[in-house]
Amino acid sequence: MMKSSIDRLKEYQIKSGYTPFQMDQIEHIISRVLPSFLSSKEKEYYKNSMLEEFRNMLEQRPTEYQNPSTYSLLRGLFLRIESSAIKLSKDNDFTFPQKLTYGTASIQAFTAFVNDSNQSKDYLMLISDEMFTFANLLAKSIGNLTISSSSTPEAWAYCFQETHIAQALRNNHDTVLRFADLILAYAITNCASQAQQYNLNSQEQIAITNLIRDSFELFVVGHEYSHLLLGHLQGDHDTSSEKHYVQLNDEKIELIITNWSQEVNADILAAHLAIIAQKGYDFASAYVGVDYCLIALIILERLETHLKGNRIVPVTHPSAEIRREMVFDELVKIEPNIGGLYKSNTFIIDELWNRCMYLVQQLNKMTDQLLHLPLTRVPYRFTQNILYRIGDVMLTEYDKEHT
């Protein structure tokens, strides 16, 4: 018996450990996520508004297992991407899906995919809830490094100049440690949610973080939707004997293997969709998170080789470096000013990566001396505790060595 996309989503969510979500769980969660700088009156107002939104979302969810908060975010992203696609369809021959279900599951990886397992055009777009955590924490790190003082208290600005970033890296070790925590948590546990979660202290930090994260997440959803718009899931797919999967607890979900040209085309269309979806921002600002999404994939590939010692042989997608270059080469034709931003983003992530790898070397020495184990085999909470206790001292030494 063929399973519908909703049945498949429910099955994945049950295997993820999801349970039916009830309203009495919501109030406690909302109280935890509201920014500390809000007044009591403001907190009460936002809490009531969010509770009402959650009540509406409970009715809209595709399954009773779907977290309404995550679904609200995903639905908002999808509707904006779909609206962008409708605008572009005037000049493009898109194939809009007649039946599409989207939702999240606890896939232990930074993963998103769309499939039609029954070949019935009843599509399922599944997004790992870890993707949202990764995007949020990465955006906070980049936002904290690029935030810049403004001439007016009401405004905020960001600065990607290398001199500004270099100074921020020396003066803001906490942000570097937050980045390292994210990278190490993902590398060692496959879960970005194992990194420490934290709130930002100012509205300016929240604004720049939201900009980067929003663009990042729009690109992810846009990429999967672009496969449908471009007809990549219609017709024959790679049927080679070597299959490729993502892991969901004890189950393997088979991925549809498209060719590299299709992946690059999906990236390029997704970038356009994400940029159009960000109303009120200039082209370069809307592009920042798109670029950091692709940079995130580069980081994950580096982790496999530098930390785990695995050899990367791209099969389902081109290498992340190639994907980033191809998207940039296409977009810079439209907006030449993003050239400087692309260069600055490369500088930022390389500087963060170098510091992260220095921390890894020092932590590896410590775990080897104390426990006679490599870093990747030590319980992550132990490593995380050391990182935050003496990471600042390690980074001070790094700064001295590289002055």
mmCIF file of C-alpha atoms in Angstrom:
data_model
loop_
_atom_site.group_PDB
_atom_site.id
_atom_site.type_symbol
_atom_site.label_atom_id
_atom_site.label_comp_id
_atom_site.label_asym_id
_atom_site.label_seq_id
_atom_site.Cartn_x
_atom_site.Cartn_y
_atom_site.Cartn_z
ATOM 1 C CA MET A 1 0.000 0.000 0.000
ATOM 2 C CA MET A 2 1.369 3.380 -1.012
ATOM 3 C CA LYS A 3 1.872 5.898 1.771
ATOM 4 C CA SER A 4 0.894 9.527 1.272
ATOM 5 C CA SER A 5 3.396 12.304 1.890
ATOM 6 C CA ILE A 6 1.613 13.105 5.180
ATOM 7 C CA ASP A 7 1.842 9.466 6.285
ATOM 8 C CA ARG A 8 5.537 9.412 5.417
ATOM 9 C CA LEU A 9 6.129 12.630 7.348
ATOM 10 C CA LYS A 10 4.277 11.275 10.391
ATOM 11 C CA GLU A 11 6.330 8.078 10.229
ATOM 12 C CA TYR A 12 9.604 10.017 10.154
ATOM 13 C CA GLN A 13 8.485 12.210 13.048
ATOM 14 C CA ILE A 14 7.469 9.252 15.214
ATOM 15 C CA LYS A 15 10.832 7.611 14.543
ATOM 16 C CA SER A 16 12.450 10.933 15.481
ATOM 17 C CA GLY A 17 10.904 10.641 18.922
ATOM 18 C CA TYR A 18 8.346 13.384 18.310
ATOM 19 C CA THR A 19 5.215 13.210 20.469
ATOM 20 C CA PRO A 20 1.834 14.893 19.923
ATOM 21 C CA PHE A 21 2.323 18.561 20.751
ATOM 22 C CA GLN A 22 -0.027 20.164 23.296
ATOM 23 C CA MET A 23 -0.667 23.803 24.172
ATOM 24 C CA ASP A 24 0.410 23.359 27.802
ATOM 25 C CA GLN A 25 3.977 22.857 26.556
ATOM 26 C CA ILE A 26 4.064 26.218 24.832
ATOM 27 C CA GLU A 27 3.977 28.784 27.630
ATOM 28 C CA HIS A 28 7.160 27.506 29.280
ATOM 29 C CA ILE A 29 9.027 27.523 25.954
ATOM 30 C CA ILE A 30 7.929 31.068 25.137
ATOM 31 C CA SER A 31 9.076 32.358 28.530
ATOM 32 C CA ARG A 32 12.545 30.936 27.877
ATOM 33 C CA VAL A 33 13.051 32.474 24.437
ATOM 34 C CA LEU A 34 11.841 36.034 25.081
ATOM 35 C CA PRO A 35 14.809 38.486 25.149
ATOM 36 C CA SER A 36 15.873 39.601 28.621
ATOM 37 C CA PHE A 37 15.927 43.305 27.683
ATOM 38 C CA LEU A 38 12.119 43.410 27.266
ATOM 39 C CA SER A 39 10.060 44.977 30.041
ATOM 40 C CA SER A 40 7.515 42.891 31.952
ATOM 41 C CA LYS A 41 4.678 44.533 30.032
ATOM 42 C CA GLU A 42 6.380 43.861 26.705
ATOM 43 C CA LYS A 43 7.059 40.237 27.660
ATOM 44 C CA GLU A 44 3.396 39.717 28.540
ATOM 45 C CA TYR A 45 2.282 41.280 25.258
ATOM 46 C CA TYR A 46 4.627 39.151 23.149
ATOM 47 C CA LYS A 47 3.778 36.009 25.104
ATOM 48 C CA ASN A 48 0.046 36.435 24.510
ATOM 49 C CA SER A 49 0.608 37.210 20.832
ATOM 50 C CA MET A 50 2.777 34.130 20.402
ATOM 51 C CA LEU A 51 0.274 31.913 22.247
ATOM 52 C CA GLU A 52 -2.445 33.028 19.851
ATOM 53 C CA GLU A 53 -0.167 32.309 16.915
ATOM 54 C CA PHE A 54 0.551 28.844 18.289
ATOM 55 C CA ARG A 55 -3.174 28.107 18.601
ATOM 56 C CA ASN A 56 -3.571 28.902 14.923
ATOM 57 C CA MET A 57 -0.528 26.830 14.003
ATOM 58 C CA LEU A 58 -1.856 23.766 15.843
ATOM 59 C CA GLU A 59 -4.723 23.744 13.372
ATOM 60 C CA GLN A 60 -2.490 24.199 10.301
ATOM 61 C CA ARG A 61 0.137 21.532 11.009
ATOM 62 C CA PRO A 62 0.302 18.549 8.611
ATOM 63 C CA THR A 63 0.534 16.093 11.541
ATOM 64 C CA GLU A 64 -0.184 16.193 15.258
ATOM 65 C CA TYR A 65 3.496 15.389 15.854
ATOM 66 C CA GLN A 66 4.819 18.503 14.147
ATOM 67 C CA ASN A 67 6.243 21.109 16.528
ATOM 68 C CA PRO A 68 4.048 24.196 15.836
ATOM 69 C CA SER A 69 6.898 26.646 16.447
ATOM 70 C CA THR A 70 9.166 24.995 13.895
ATOM 71 C CA TYR A 71 6.295 24.563 11.475
ATOM 72 C CA SER A 72 5.361 28.234 11.757
ATOM 73 C CA LEU A 73 8.931 29.129 10.807
ATOM 74 C CA LEU A 74 9.061 26.623 7.959
ATOM 75 C CA ARG A 75 5.655 27.631 6.616
ATOM 76 C CA GLY A 76 6.645 31.299 6.626
ATOM 77 C CA LEU A 77 9.834 30.522 4.731
ATOM 78 C CA PHE A 78 8.022 28.348 2.199
ATOM 79 C CA LEU A 79 5.270 30.876 1.479
ATOM 80 C CA ARG A 80 7.859 33.581 0.819
ATOM 81 C CA ILE A 81 9.830 31.278 -1.488
ATOM 82 C CA GLU A 82 6.645 30.282 -3.302
ATOM 83 C CA SER A 83 5.717 33.952 -3.728
ATOM 84 C CA SER A 84 9.159 34.649 -5.208
ATOM 85 C CA ALA A 85 8.724 31.716 -7.596
ATOM 86 C CA ILE A 86 5.366 33.028 -8.781
ATOM 87 C CA LYS A 87 6.997 36.372 -9.589
ATOM 88 C CA LEU A 88 9.810 34.699 -11.543
ATOM 89 C CA SER A 89 7.414 32.329 -13.341
ATOM 90 C CA LYS A 90 6.374 35.148 -15.667
ATOM 91 C CA ASP A 91 9.713 34.720 -17.444
ATOM 92 C CA ASN A 92 10.413 31.063 -16.621
ATOM 93 C CA ASP A 93 8.758 27.736 -17.364
ATOM 94 C CA PHE A 94 8.392 26.367 -13.829
ATOM 95 C CA THR A 95 6.616 23.172 -12.800
ATOM 96 C CA PHE A 96 4.652 24.019 -9.667
ATOM 97 C CA PRO A 97 3.830 20.917 -7.581
ATOM 98 C CA GLN A 98 0.146 20.212 -7.172
ATOM 99 C CA LYS A 99 0.664 18.263 -3.951
ATOM 100 C CA LEU A 100 3.456 19.053 -1.499
ATOM 101 C CA THR A 101 3.757 18.373 2.215
ATOM 102 C CA TYR A 102 6.557 19.921 4.215
ATOM 103 C CA GLY A 103 7.699 19.379 7.787
ATOM 104 C CA THR A 104 10.644 18.609 10.041
ATOM 105 C CA ALA A 105 12.224 15.570 11.685
ATOM 106 C CA SER A 106 15.220 14.940 13.921
ATOM 107 C CA ILE A 107 17.653 13.818 11.271
ATOM 108 C CA GLN A 108 21.085 13.850 12.872
ATOM 109 C CA ALA A 109 22.658 16.015 10.219
ATOM 110 C CA PHE A 110 22.382 19.400 8.562
ATOM 111 C CA THR A 111 20.032 17.922 5.977
ATOM 112 C CA ALA A 112 17.085 18.843 3.802
ATOM 113 C CA PHE A 113 15.598 16.911 0.909
ATOM 114 C CA VAL A 114 12.499 16.550 -1.231
ATOM 115 C CA ASN A 115 11.289 13.213 -2.592
ATOM 116 C CA ASP A 116 8.422 11.380 -4.209
ATOM 117 C CA SER A 117 8.920 7.820 -3.009
ATOM 118 C CA ASN A 118 5.734 6.550 -4.695
ATOM 119 C CA GLN A 119 6.424 8.260 -8.035
ATOM 120 C CA SER A 120 2.930 9.721 -7.654
ATOM 121 C CA LYS A 121 3.835 13.438 -7.590
ATOM 122 C CA ASP A 122 2.835 13.523 -3.919
ATOM 123 C CA TYR A 123 5.999 15.288 -2.778
ATOM 124 C CA LEU A 124 7.478 15.477 0.700
ATOM 125 C CA MET A 125 9.959 18.179 1.671
ATOM 126 C CA LEU A 126 11.704 17.185 4.889
ATOM 127 C CA ILE A 127 13.965 19.593 6.754
ATOM 128 C CA SER A 128 16.206 18.568 9.644
ATOM 129 C CA ASP A 129 15.362 20.567 12.759
ATOM 130 C CA GLU A 130 19.128 20.686 13.331
ATOM 131 C CA MET A 131 19.383 22.960 10.278
ATOM 132 C CA PHE A 132 17.485 25.711 12.073
ATOM 133 C CA THR A 133 19.726 25.437 15.135
ATOM 134 C CA PHE A 134 22.882 25.496 13.020
ATOM 135 C CA ALA A 135 21.682 28.520 11.027
ATOM 136 C CA ASN A 136 20.722 30.409 14.173
ATOM 137 C CA LEU A 137 24.003 29.860 16.023
ATOM 138 C CA LEU A 138 26.166 30.547 12.962
ATOM 139 C CA ALA A 139 24.228 33.763 12.258
ATOM 140 C CA LYS A 140 24.772 34.890 15.853
ATOM 141 C CA SER A 141 28.534 34.399 15.542
ATOM 142 C CA ILE A 142 28.789 36.270 12.249
ATOM 143 C CA GLY A 143 26.422 38.982 13.467
ATOM 144 C CA ASN A 144 28.444 39.584 16.624
ATOM 145 C CA LEU A 145 31.625 40.010 14.585
ATOM 146 C CA THR A 146 30.141 42.319 11.961
ATOM 147 C CA ILE A 147 27.902 44.532 14.086
ATOM 148 C CA SER A 148 29.004 48.140 13.883
ATOM 149 C CA SER A 149 28.151 51.287 15.819
ATOM 150 C CA SER A 150 25.689 53.608 14.135
ATOM 151 C CA SER A 151 25.301 57.368 14.115
ATOM 152 C CA THR A 152 21.798 57.112 15.592
ATOM 153 C CA PRO A 153 20.671 54.983 18.543
ATOM 154 C CA GLU A 154 17.617 53.702 16.650
ATOM 155 C CA ALA A 155 19.618 52.349 13.719
ATOM 156 C CA TRP A 156 21.981 49.452 13.359
ATOM 157 C CA ALA A 157 24.684 48.702 10.833
ATOM 158 C CA TYR A 158 27.133 45.975 9.962
ATOM 159 C CA CYS A 159 30.688 46.149 8.700
ATOM 160 C CA PHE A 160 32.476 43.440 6.731
ATOM 161 C CA GLN A 161 35.789 45.267 6.327
ATOM 162 C CA GLU A 162 38.732 43.051 7.168
ATOM 163 C CA THR A 163 40.276 45.541 9.614
ATOM 164 C CA HIS A 164 37.011 45.682 11.571
ATOM 165 C CA ILE A 165 36.715 41.880 11.613
ATOM 166 C CA ALA A 166 40.334 41.381 12.664
ATOM 167 C CA GLN A 167 39.845 43.702 15.616
ATOM 168 C CA ALA A 168 36.538 42.060 16.557
ATOM 169 C CA LEU A 169 38.203 38.638 16.561
ATOM 170 C CA ARG A 170 40.880 39.852 18.965
ATOM 171 C CA ASN A 171 38.447 41.692 21.240
ATOM 172 C CA ASN A 172 35.566 39.228 21.188
ATOM 173 C CA HIS A 173 36.873 35.805 22.164
ATOM 174 C CA ASP A 174 33.426 34.749 23.395
ATOM 175 C CA THR A 175 32.074 34.867 19.844
ATOM 176 C CA VAL A 176 34.958 32.720 18.601
ATOM 177 C CA LEU A 177 34.293 30.213 21.382
ATOM 178 C CA ARG A 178 30.599 30.144 20.470
ATOM 179 C CA PHE A 179 31.557 29.397 16.868
ATOM 180 C CA ALA A 180 33.978 26.667 17.968
ATOM 181 C CA ASP A 181 31.315 25.140 20.221
ATOM 182 C CA LEU A 182 28.904 24.958 17.282
ATOM 183 C CA ILE A 183 31.476 23.407 14.965
ATOM 184 C CA LEU A 184 32.760 20.882 17.497
ATOM 185 C CA ALA A 185 29.281 19.926 18.705
ATOM 186 C CA TYR A 186 28.206 19.200 15.155
ATOM 187 C CA ALA A 187 31.420 17.392 14.241
ATOM 188 C CA ILE A 188 31.480 15.151 17.306
ATOM 189 C CA THR A 189 27.769 14.553 17.965
ATOM 190 C CA ASN A 190 26.176 15.379 14.564
ATOM 191 C CA CYS A 191 23.874 17.715 16.492
ATOM 192 C CA ALA A 192 24.215 21.494 16.491
ATOM 193 C CA SER A 193 21.746 21.495 19.375
ATOM 194 C CA GLN A 194 24.503 20.073 21.623
ATOM 195 C CA ALA A 195 26.193 23.484 21.462
ATOM 196 C CA GLN A 196 25.261 25.928 24.201
ATOM 197 C CA GLN A 197 22.197 27.990 23.324
ATOM 198 C CA TYR A 198 22.229 31.666 24.300
ATOM 199 C CA ASN A 199 20.298 34.908 23.929
ATOM 200 C CA LEU A 200 21.631 38.094 22.379
ATOM 201 C CA ASN A 201 21.920 41.242 24.474
ATOM 202 C CA SER A 202 20.749 43.978 22.142
ATOM 203 C CA GLN A 203 18.203 44.681 19.455
ATOM 204 C CA GLU A 204 21.044 45.543 17.062
ATOM 205 C CA GLN A 205 22.563 42.074 17.462
ATOM 206 C CA ILE A 206 19.161 40.470 16.969
ATOM 207 C CA ALA A 207 18.553 42.499 13.791
ATOM 208 C CA ILE A 208 21.788 41.483 12.049
ATOM 209 C CA THR A 209 21.422 37.873 13.218
ATOM 210 C CA ASN A 210 17.866 37.711 11.873
ATOM 211 C CA LEU A 211 19.021 39.060 8.517
ATOM 212 C CA ILE A 212 21.720 36.409 8.108
ATOM 213 C CA ARG A 213 19.654 33.525 9.482
ATOM 214 C CA ASP A 214 16.588 34.417 7.427
ATOM 215 C CA SER A 215 18.543 34.486 4.183
ATOM 216 C CA PHE A 216 20.304 31.225 5.110
ATOM 217 C CA GLU A 217 17.043 29.377 5.815
ATOM 218 C CA LEU A 218 15.270 30.797 2.759
ATOM 219 C CA PHE A 219 18.087 29.454 0.609
ATOM 220 C CA VAL A 220 17.763 25.940 2.094
ATOM 221 C CA VAL A 221 14.008 25.803 1.513
ATOM 222 C CA GLY A 222 14.438 27.462 -1.872
ATOM 223 C CA HIS A 223 16.967 24.864 -2.982
ATOM 224 C CA GLU A 224 14.607 21.960 -2.322
ATOM 225 C CA TYR A 225 11.664 23.759 -3.903
ATOM 226 C CA SER A 226 13.798 24.629 -6.916
ATOM 227 C CA HIS A 227 14.243 20.924 -7.671
ATOM 228 C CA LEU A 228 10.459 20.734 -8.082
ATOM 229 C CA LEU A 229 10.157 23.981 -10.038
ATOM 230 C CA LEU A 230 12.852 22.837 -12.460
ATOM 231 C CA GLY A 231 11.340 19.369 -12.883
ATOM 232 C CA HIS A 232 14.327 17.514 -11.455
ATOM 233 C CA LEU A 233 12.206 14.857 -9.746
ATOM 234 C CA GLN A 234 10.287 13.963 -12.875
ATOM 235 C CA GLY A 235 11.442 11.141 -15.093
ATOM 236 C CA ASP A 236 14.277 8.719 -14.426
ATOM 237 C CA HIS A 237 16.860 9.123 -11.694
ATOM 238 C CA ASP A 238 20.193 7.495 -10.980
ATOM 239 C CA THR A 239 19.471 3.790 -10.386
ATOM 240 C CA SER A 240 23.056 2.676 -9.738
ATOM 241 C CA SER A 241 23.644 -0.124 -7.243
ATOM 242 C CA GLU A 242 25.368 2.267 -4.826
ATOM 243 C CA LYS A 243 22.674 3.958 -2.774
ATOM 244 C CA HIS A 244 23.038 7.032 -0.577
ATOM 245 C CA TYR A 245 21.109 7.772 2.574
ATOM 246 C CA VAL A 246 20.579 10.114 5.502
ATOM 247 C CA GLN A 247 20.285 8.549 8.941
ATOM 248 C CA LEU A 248 17.121 8.813 11.072
ATOM 249 C CA ASN A 249 17.862 6.898 14.281
ATOM 250 C CA ASP A 250 17.968 3.257 13.104
ATOM 251 C CA GLU A 251 16.415 3.980 9.701
ATOM 252 C CA LYS A 252 18.125 5.021 6.502
ATOM 253 C CA ILE A 253 16.238 7.327 4.155
ATOM 254 C CA GLU A 254 17.345 6.892 0.547
ATOM 255 C CA LEU A 255 18.224 10.081 -1.317
ATOM 256 C CA ILE A 256 17.337 10.715 -4.932
ATOM 257 C CA ILE A 257 20.585 11.321 -6.783
ATOM 258 C CA THR A 258 20.350 14.174 -9.245
ATOM 259 C CA ASN A 259 23.208 15.208 -11.464
ATOM 260 C CA TRP A 260 25.591 17.985 -10.489
ATOM 261 C CA SER A 261 24.255 20.355 -13.123
ATOM 262 C CA GLN A 262 20.792 20.081 -11.584
ATOM 263 C CA GLU A 263 22.198 20.781 -8.106
ATOM 264 C CA VAL A 264 23.980 23.915 -9.287
ATOM 265 C CA ASN A 265 20.867 25.093 -11.143
ATOM 266 C CA ALA A 266 18.813 24.524 -7.981
ATOM 267 C CA ASP A 267 21.380 26.552 -6.007
ATOM 268 C CA ILE A 268 21.256 29.450 -8.453
ATOM 269 C CA LEU A 269 17.468 29.553 -8.602
ATOM 270 C CA ALA A 270 17.273 29.229 -4.797
ATOM 271 C CA ALA A 271 19.595 32.205 -4.400
ATOM 272 C CA HIS A 272 17.361 34.315 -6.627
ATOM 273 C CA LEU A 273 14.240 33.169 -4.766
ATOM 274 C CA ALA A 274 15.802 33.900 -1.354
ATOM 275 C CA ILE A 275 16.985 37.369 -2.354
ATOM 276 C CA ILE A 276 13.607 38.328 -3.854
ATOM 277 C CA ALA A 277 11.864 37.028 -0.705
ATOM 278 C CA GLN A 278 13.742 39.478 1.529
ATOM 279 C CA LYS A 279 11.696 42.583 0.984
ATOM 280 C CA GLY A 280 13.190 45.820 2.263
ATOM 281 C CA TYR A 281 16.825 44.760 1.930
ATOM 282 C CA ASP A 282 19.260 45.592 -0.827
ATOM 283 C CA PHE A 283 20.669 42.806 -3.000
ATOM 284 C CA ALA A 284 23.986 42.535 -1.118
ATOM 285 C CA SER A 285 22.358 42.368 2.328
ATOM 286 C CA ALA A 286 19.918 39.689 1.143
ATOM 287 C CA TYR A 287 22.840 37.712 -0.325
ATOM 288 C CA VAL A 288 24.823 37.486 2.946
ATOM 289 C CA GLY A 289 22.930 34.527 4.417
ATOM 290 C CA VAL A 290 22.853 32.706 1.076
ATOM 291 C CA ASP A 291 26.637 32.849 0.996
ATOM 292 C CA TYR A 292 26.922 31.735 4.613
ATOM 293 C CA CYS A 293 24.699 28.742 3.968
ATOM 294 C CA LEU A 294 27.127 27.564 1.301
ATOM 295 C CA ILE A 295 30.052 28.461 3.574
ATOM 296 C CA ALA A 296 28.453 26.289 6.271
ATOM 297 C CA LEU A 297 28.567 23.353 3.860
ATOM 298 C CA ILE A 298 32.251 24.080 3.209
ATOM 299 C CA ILE A 299 32.875 24.017 6.962
ATOM 300 C CA LEU A 300 31.136 20.658 7.301
ATOM 301 C CA GLU A 301 33.223 19.188 4.496
ATOM 302 C CA ARG A 302 36.400 20.499 6.137
ATOM 303 C CA LEU A 303 35.372 18.909 9.424
ATOM 304 C CA GLU A 304 35.090 15.519 7.811
ATOM 305 C CA THR A 305 38.666 15.678 6.543
ATOM 306 C CA HIS A 306 40.443 17.734 9.234
ATOM 307 C CA LEU A 307 38.760 16.393 12.361
ATOM 308 C CA LYS A 308 37.408 12.969 11.447
ATOM 309 C CA GLY A 309 40.002 12.046 8.836
ATOM 310 C CA ASN A 310 37.384 11.031 6.274
ATOM 311 C CA ARG A 311 37.952 11.409 2.565
ATOM 312 C CA ILE A 312 35.174 13.374 0.877
ATOM 313 C CA VAL A 313 33.934 11.960 -2.432
ATOM 314 C CA PRO A 314 30.938 14.098 -3.468
ATOM 315 C CA VAL A 315 28.184 11.985 -5.053
ATOM 316 C CA THR A 316 24.787 13.581 -4.549
ATOM 317 C CA HIS A 317 26.108 17.163 -4.834
ATOM 318 C CA PRO A 318 29.216 18.950 -6.135
ATOM 319 C CA SER A 319 31.696 20.072 -3.502
ATOM 320 C CA ALA A 320 30.543 23.041 -1.451
ATOM 321 C CA GLU A 321 33.452 25.149 -2.727
ATOM 322 C CA ILE A 322 32.268 24.646 -6.305
ATOM 323 C CA ARG A 323 28.648 25.364 -5.379
ATOM 324 C CA ARG A 324 29.586 28.615 -3.660
ATOM 325 C CA GLU A 325 31.692 29.775 -6.592
ATOM 326 C CA MET A 326 28.996 28.930 -9.135
ATOM 327 C CA VAL A 327 26.294 30.837 -7.245
ATOM 328 C CA PHE A 328 28.587 33.837 -6.820
ATOM 329 C CA ASP A 329 29.612 33.810 -10.508
ATOM 330 C CA GLU A 330 25.950 33.996 -11.477
ATOM 331 C CA LEU A 331 24.866 36.635 -8.959
ATOM 332 C CA VAL A 332 27.826 38.974 -9.442
ATOM 333 C CA LYS A 333 26.658 39.507 -13.024
ATOM 334 C CA ILE A 334 23.521 41.108 -11.563
ATOM 335 C CA GLU A 335 25.116 42.956 -8.651
ATOM 336 C CA PRO A 336 28.894 43.531 -9.029
ATOM 337 C CA ASN A 337 29.061 45.040 -5.524
ATOM 338 C CA ILE A 338 28.785 41.621 -3.903
ATOM 339 C CA GLY A 339 32.364 40.908 -4.990
ATOM 340 C CA GLY A 340 33.782 42.667 -1.947
ATOM 341 C CA LEU A 341 31.278 40.946 0.326
ATOM 342 C CA TYR A 342 32.233 37.539 -1.058
ATOM 343 C CA LYS A 343 35.904 38.268 -0.354
ATOM 344 C CA SER A 344 35.139 39.515 3.161
ATOM 345 C CA ASN A 345 33.006 36.473 3.955
ATOM 346 C CA THR A 346 35.900 34.261 2.886
ATOM 347 C CA PHE A 347 38.234 36.207 5.186
ATOM 348 C CA ILE A 348 35.817 35.942 8.139
ATOM 349 C CA ILE A 349 35.236 32.230 7.869
ATOM 350 C CA ASP A 350 38.918 31.430 7.265
ATOM 351 C CA GLU A 351 39.913 33.447 10.342
ATOM 352 C CA LEU A 352 37.253 31.725 12.435
ATOM 353 C CA TRP A 353 38.261 28.342 11.059
ATOM 354 C CA ASN A 354 41.955 28.884 11.820
ATOM 355 C CA ARG A 355 41.159 29.807 15.412
ATOM 356 C CA CYS A 356 38.819 26.860 15.727
ATOM 357 C CA MET A 357 41.493 24.465 14.488
ATOM 358 C CA TYR A 358 44.003 25.963 16.924
ATOM 359 C CA LEU A 359 41.534 25.250 19.727
ATOM 360 C CA VAL A 360 41.083 21.718 18.413
ATOM 361 C CA GLN A 361 44.863 21.128 18.515
ATOM 362 C CA GLN A 362 45.075 22.347 22.103
ATOM 363 C CA LEU A 363 42.022 20.372 23.202
ATOM 364 C CA ASN A 364 43.360 17.267 21.494
ATOM 365 C CA LYS A 365 46.583 17.562 23.459
ATOM 366 C CA MET A 366 44.649 17.894 26.709
ATOM 367 C CA THR A 367 42.315 14.948 26.125
ATOM 368 C CA ASP A 368 45.254 12.814 25.048
ATOM 369 C CA GLN A 369 47.220 13.699 28.189
ATOM 370 C CA LEU A 370 44.288 13.427 30.603
ATOM 371 C CA LEU A 371 42.240 10.598 29.121
ATOM 372 C CA HIS A 372 44.544 9.037 26.506
ATOM 373 C CA LEU A 373 41.791 9.550 23.964
ATOM 374 C CA PRO A 374 41.467 11.694 20.832
ATOM 375 C CA LEU A 375 39.022 14.568 20.983
ATOM 376 C CA THR A 376 36.430 12.839 18.813
ATOM 377 C CA ARG A 377 36.094 9.960 21.307
ATOM 378 C CA VAL A 378 35.645 12.079 24.416
ATOM 379 C CA PRO A 379 32.086 12.832 25.658
ATOM 380 C CA TYR A 380 31.297 16.216 24.197
ATOM 381 C CA ARG A 381 30.131 17.765 27.471
ATOM 382 C CA PHE A 382 33.642 17.255 28.849
ATOM 383 C CA THR A 383 35.208 18.967 25.831
ATOM 384 C CA GLN A 384 32.658 21.771 25.931
ATOM 385 C CA ASN A 385 33.363 22.436 29.595
ATOM 386 C CA ILE A 386 37.107 22.777 28.942
ATOM 387 C CA LEU A 387 36.454 24.979 25.908
ATOM 388 C CA TYR A 388 34.532 27.575 27.891
ATOM 389 C CA ARG A 389 36.790 27.386 30.951
ATOM 390 C CA ILE A 390 40.161 28.001 29.295
ATOM 391 C CA GLY A 391 39.340 28.805 25.664
ATOM 392 C CA ASP A 392 39.886 32.513 26.257
ATOM 393 C CA VAL A 393 43.455 31.812 27.433
ATOM 394 C CA MET A 394 44.083 29.651 24.363
ATOM 395 C CA LEU A 395 42.832 32.371 22.028
ATOM 396 C CA THR A 396 44.990 34.975 23.758
ATOM 397 C CA GLU A 397 48.000 32.781 23.013
ATOM 398 C CA TYR A 398 46.837 32.422 19.409
ATOM 399 C CA ASP A 399 46.608 36.205 19.043
ATOM 400 C CA LYS A 400 50.134 36.603 20.399
ATOM 401 C CA GLU A 401 51.496 34.014 17.977
ATOM 402 C CA HIS A 402 49.804 35.635 14.992
ATOM 403 C CA THR A 403 50.348 39.321 15.721
#
